[in-house]
Coordinates of C-alpha atoms and ligand atoms in Angstrom, one line a residue:
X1 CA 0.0 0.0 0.0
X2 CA 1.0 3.3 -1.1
X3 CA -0.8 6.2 0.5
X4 CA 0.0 9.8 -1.1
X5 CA -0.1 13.3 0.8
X6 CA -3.5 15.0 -0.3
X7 CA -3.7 18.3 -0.4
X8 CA -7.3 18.4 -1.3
X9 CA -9.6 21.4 -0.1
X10 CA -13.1 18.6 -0.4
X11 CA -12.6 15.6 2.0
X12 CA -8.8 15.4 3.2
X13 CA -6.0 12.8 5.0
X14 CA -7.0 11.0 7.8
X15 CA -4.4 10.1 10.4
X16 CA -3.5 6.2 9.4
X17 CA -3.4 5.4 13.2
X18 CA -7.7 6.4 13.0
X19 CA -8.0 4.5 9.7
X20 CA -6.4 1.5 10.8
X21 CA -8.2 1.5 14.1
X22 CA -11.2 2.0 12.0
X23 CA -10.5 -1.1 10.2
X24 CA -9.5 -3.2 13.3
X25 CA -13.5 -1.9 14.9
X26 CA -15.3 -2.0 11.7
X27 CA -16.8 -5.5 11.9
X28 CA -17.0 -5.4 15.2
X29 CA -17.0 -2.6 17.6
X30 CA -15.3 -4.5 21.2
X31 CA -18.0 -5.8 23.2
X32 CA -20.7 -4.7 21.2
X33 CA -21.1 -7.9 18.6
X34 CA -21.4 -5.4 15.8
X35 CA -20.1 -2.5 13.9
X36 CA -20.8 1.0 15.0
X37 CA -22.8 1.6 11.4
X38 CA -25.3 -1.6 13.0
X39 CA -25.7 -0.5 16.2
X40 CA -29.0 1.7 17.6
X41 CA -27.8 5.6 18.1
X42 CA -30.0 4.5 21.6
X43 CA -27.6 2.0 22.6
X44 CA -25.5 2.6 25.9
X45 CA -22.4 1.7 23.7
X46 CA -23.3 4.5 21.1
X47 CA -24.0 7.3 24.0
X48 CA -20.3 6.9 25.3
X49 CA -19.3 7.2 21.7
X50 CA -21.5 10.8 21.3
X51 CA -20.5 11.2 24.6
X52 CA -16.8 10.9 24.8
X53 CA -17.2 13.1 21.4
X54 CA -18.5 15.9 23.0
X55 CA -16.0 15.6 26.4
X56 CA -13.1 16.0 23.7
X57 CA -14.6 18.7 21.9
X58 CA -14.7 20.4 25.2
X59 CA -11.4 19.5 26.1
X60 CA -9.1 20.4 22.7
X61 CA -11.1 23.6 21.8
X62 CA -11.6 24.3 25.8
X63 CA -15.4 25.2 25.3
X64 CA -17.0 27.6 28.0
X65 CA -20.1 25.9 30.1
X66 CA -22.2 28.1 28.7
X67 CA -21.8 26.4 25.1
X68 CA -24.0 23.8 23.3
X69 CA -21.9 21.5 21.6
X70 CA -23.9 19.7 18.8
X71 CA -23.2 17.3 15.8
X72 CA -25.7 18.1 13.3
X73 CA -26.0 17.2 9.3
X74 CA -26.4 19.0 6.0
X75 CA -22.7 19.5 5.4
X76 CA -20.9 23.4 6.2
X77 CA -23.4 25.0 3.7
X78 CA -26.1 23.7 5.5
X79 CA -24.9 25.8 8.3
X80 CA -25.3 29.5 5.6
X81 CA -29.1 28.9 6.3
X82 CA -29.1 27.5 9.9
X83 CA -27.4 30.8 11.5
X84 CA -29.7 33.7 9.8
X85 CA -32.9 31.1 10.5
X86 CA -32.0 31.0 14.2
X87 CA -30.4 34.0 15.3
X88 CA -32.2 36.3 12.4
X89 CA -35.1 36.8 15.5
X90 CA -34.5 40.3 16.8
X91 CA -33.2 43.0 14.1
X92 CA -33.4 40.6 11.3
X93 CA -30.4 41.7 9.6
X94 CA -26.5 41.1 9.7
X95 CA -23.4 42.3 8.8
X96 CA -21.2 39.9 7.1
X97 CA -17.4 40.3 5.5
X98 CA -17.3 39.2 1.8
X99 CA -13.3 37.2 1.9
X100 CA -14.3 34.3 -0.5
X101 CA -16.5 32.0 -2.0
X102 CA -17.5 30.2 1.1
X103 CA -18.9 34.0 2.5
X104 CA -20.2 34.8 -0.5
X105 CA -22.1 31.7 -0.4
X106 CA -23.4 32.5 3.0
X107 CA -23.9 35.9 2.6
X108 CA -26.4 34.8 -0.2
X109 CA -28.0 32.0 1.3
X110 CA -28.6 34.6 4.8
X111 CA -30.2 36.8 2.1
X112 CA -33.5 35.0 1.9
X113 CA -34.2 35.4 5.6
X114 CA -32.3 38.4 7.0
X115 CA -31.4 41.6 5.7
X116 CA -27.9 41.7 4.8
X117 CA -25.4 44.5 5.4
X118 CA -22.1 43.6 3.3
X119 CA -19.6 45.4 5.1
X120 CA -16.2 45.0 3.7
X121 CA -15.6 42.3 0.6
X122 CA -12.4 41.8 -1.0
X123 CA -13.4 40.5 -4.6
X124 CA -11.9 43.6 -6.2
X125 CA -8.5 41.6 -5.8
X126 CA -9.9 38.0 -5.9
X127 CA -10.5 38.0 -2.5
X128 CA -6.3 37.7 -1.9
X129 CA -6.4 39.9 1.3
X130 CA -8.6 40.1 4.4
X131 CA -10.2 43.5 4.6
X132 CA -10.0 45.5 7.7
X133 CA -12.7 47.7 8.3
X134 CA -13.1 50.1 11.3
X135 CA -15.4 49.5 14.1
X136 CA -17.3 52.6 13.2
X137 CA -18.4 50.7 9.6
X138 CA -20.0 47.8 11.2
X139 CA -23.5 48.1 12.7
X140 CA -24.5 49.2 15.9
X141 CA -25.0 45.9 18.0
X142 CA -28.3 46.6 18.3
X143 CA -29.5 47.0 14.6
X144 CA -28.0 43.2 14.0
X145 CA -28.6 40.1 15.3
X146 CA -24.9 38.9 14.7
X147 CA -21.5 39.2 12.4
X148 CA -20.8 36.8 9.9
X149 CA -17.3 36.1 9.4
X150 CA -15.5 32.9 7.2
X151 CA -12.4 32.6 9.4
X152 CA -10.0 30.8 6.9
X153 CA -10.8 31.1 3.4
X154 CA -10.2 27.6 2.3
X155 CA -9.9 28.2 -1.9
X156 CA -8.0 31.8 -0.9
X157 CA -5.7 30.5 1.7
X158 CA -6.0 33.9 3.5
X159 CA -7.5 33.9 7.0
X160 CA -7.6 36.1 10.3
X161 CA -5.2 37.0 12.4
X162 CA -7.1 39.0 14.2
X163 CA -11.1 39.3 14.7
X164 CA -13.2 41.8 13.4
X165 CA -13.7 45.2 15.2
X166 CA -17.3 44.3 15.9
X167 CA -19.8 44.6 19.1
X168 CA -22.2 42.4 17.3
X169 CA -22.3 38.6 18.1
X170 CA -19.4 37.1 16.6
X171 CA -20.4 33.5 14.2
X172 CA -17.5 32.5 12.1
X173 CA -17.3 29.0 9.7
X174 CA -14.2 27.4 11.1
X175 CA -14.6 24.5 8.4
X176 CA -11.0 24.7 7.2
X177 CA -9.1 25.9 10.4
X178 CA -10.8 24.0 13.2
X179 CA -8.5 22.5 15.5
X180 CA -5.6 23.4 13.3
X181 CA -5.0 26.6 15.1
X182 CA -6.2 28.0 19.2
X183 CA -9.8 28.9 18.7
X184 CA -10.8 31.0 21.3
X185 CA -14.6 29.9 21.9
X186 CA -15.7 32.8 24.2
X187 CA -15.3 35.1 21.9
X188 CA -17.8 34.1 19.5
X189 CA -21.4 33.2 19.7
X190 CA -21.8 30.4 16.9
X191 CA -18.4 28.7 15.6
X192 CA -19.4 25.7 12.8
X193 CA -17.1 23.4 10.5
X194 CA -18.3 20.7 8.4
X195 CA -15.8 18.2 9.9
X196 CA -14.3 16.6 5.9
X197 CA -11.0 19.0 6.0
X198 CA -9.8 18.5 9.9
X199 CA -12.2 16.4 11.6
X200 CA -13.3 13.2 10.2
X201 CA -15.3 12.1 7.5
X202 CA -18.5 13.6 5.8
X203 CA -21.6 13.7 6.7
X204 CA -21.2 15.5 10.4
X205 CA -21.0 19.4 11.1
X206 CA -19.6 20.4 14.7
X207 CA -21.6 23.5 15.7
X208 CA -20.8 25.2 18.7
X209 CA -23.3 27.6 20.4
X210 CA -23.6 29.9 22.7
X211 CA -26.5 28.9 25.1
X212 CA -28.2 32.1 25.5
X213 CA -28.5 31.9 21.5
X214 CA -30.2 29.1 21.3
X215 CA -33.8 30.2 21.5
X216 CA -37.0 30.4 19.3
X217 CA -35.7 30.7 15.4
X218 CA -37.8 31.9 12.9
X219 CA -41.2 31.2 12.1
X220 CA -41.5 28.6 9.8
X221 CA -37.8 27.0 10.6
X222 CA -38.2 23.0 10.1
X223 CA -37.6 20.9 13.5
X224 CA -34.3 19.8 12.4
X225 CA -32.5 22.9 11.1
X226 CA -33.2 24.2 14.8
X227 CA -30.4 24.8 17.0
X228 CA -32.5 23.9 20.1
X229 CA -33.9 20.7 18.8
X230 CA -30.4 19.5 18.5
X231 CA -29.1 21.3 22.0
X232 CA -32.1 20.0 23.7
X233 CA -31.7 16.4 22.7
X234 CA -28.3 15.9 23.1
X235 CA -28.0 15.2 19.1
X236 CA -30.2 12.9 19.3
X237 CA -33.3 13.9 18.2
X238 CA -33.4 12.1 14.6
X239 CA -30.7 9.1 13.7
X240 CA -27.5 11.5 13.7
X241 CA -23.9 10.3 10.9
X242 CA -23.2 8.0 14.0
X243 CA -20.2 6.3 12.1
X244 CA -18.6 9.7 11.3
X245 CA -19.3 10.5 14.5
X246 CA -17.5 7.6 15.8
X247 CA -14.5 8.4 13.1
X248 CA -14.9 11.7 14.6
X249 CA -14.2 10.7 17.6
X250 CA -11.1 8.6 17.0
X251 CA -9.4 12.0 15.1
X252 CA -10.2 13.8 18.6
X253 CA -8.5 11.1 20.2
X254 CA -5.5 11.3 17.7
X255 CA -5.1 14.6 18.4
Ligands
LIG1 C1 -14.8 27.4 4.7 C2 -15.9 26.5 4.1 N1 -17.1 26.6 4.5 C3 -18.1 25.8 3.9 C4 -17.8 24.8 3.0 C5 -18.9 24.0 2.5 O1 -19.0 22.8 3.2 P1 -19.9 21.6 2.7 O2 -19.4 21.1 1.4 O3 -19.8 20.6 3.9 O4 -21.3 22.1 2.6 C6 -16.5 24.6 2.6 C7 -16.2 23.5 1.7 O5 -15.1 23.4 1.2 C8 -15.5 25.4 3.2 O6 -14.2 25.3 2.8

């Protein structure tokens, strides 16, 4: 066997040591007669999977009490609607910094539920540099409900260094920088990263919220792109990715 170095932007390397300990579990998970894809996401075994995931979430990223740490589906673009659907509630309208696709994206998405204040965008130089506006050109943190920013610019390679000069609630997609560099938590309300570049497999999205953001979204939200239907059931409202979870789980461990 011959594995190369891949320095894809989509799905990326996973440590060997997680895929061969994959490989070792896959038929059968120890003690559990099965594999973790058979086994009920109700199961005792499968809660101190989810369980152990969240504990080492906590740990690496050293999350706050007061945040909700949840694995949800839909991939990181999932997320573009999820954030102006459930903090969109008060002012209905957010400012959000235009550094690359991946905002762009977002900044459209947010569009058909919040009115959207482009602050700052660097497409006049193919988004190459990370603009730096001054606090006096963001709103007033009480005419938005947050500040959208795309922390590392995954097709751009250019990313923050330091955080916007905003009083508005701070949500950032940490996709391609997540546990790559010291996050600190506490000084955002929502982080997100779909987990395919540094955390496992497709198919799960690590969201991290702040508790006292996780309220009523908008009228009309489904059940399952609500933060508190996830917050309040531990994940486990609906059949969550468990394997990627579990793969998940043995990256965290890795690390
Ligand atoms: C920073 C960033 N955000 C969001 C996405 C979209 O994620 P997904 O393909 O999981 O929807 C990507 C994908 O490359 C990304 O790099």
């Amino acid at each position: 066997m011959s594995r190369v170095y891949n320095f894809s932007a989509g799905p990326s390397m996973l440590p060997e040591e997680v895929l061969k300990k994959a490989q070792e579990e896959m038929v059968e998970y120890p003690g559990a007669g099965m594999s973790v894809m058979e086994m009920s996401h109700r199961s005792k075994v499968y809660d101190d999977i989810i369980k152990e995931t969240e504990r080492l979430v906590r740990e690496l990223m050293n999350v706050p009490d007061n945040y909700k740490v949840m694995f949800v589906q839909g991939g990181g673009s999932t997320q573009f609607a999820m954030v102006p659907m459930n903090l969109g509630t008060k002012c209905k309208a957010a400012d959000y910094l235009i550094t690359g696709q991946w905002a762009k994206k977002a900044a459209q998405e947010a569009e058909k539920y919040v009115k959207v204040n482009r602050i700052a965008s660097s497409a006049d130089k193919t988004f190459s540099y990370i603009p730096k506006p001054e606090a006096s050109e963001f709103s007033p943190a009480d005419e938005v409900d947050y500040c959208y920013i795309c922390y590392n610019n995954t097709i751009y390679g250019t990313r923050y260094t330091e955080l916007p000069k905003t009083d508005a609630v701070l949500v950032a997609d940490i996709s391609s920088n997540a546990m790559s560099e010291v996050i600190d938590v506490s000084k955002f309300g929502i982080l997100f990263a779909g987990a395919q570049k540094n955390l496992g497999p497709a198919g799960v999205v690590l969201v991290i919220a702040r508790e006292d953001l996780i309220g009523e979204p908008q009228e009309g939200t489904p059940t399952m792109l609500t933060y508190k239907t996830h917050a309040d059931n531990d994940s486990l409202y609906n059949t969550p990715p468990t394997y990627a979870i579990y793969i998940f789980k043995l990256v965290l461990e890795w690390i």
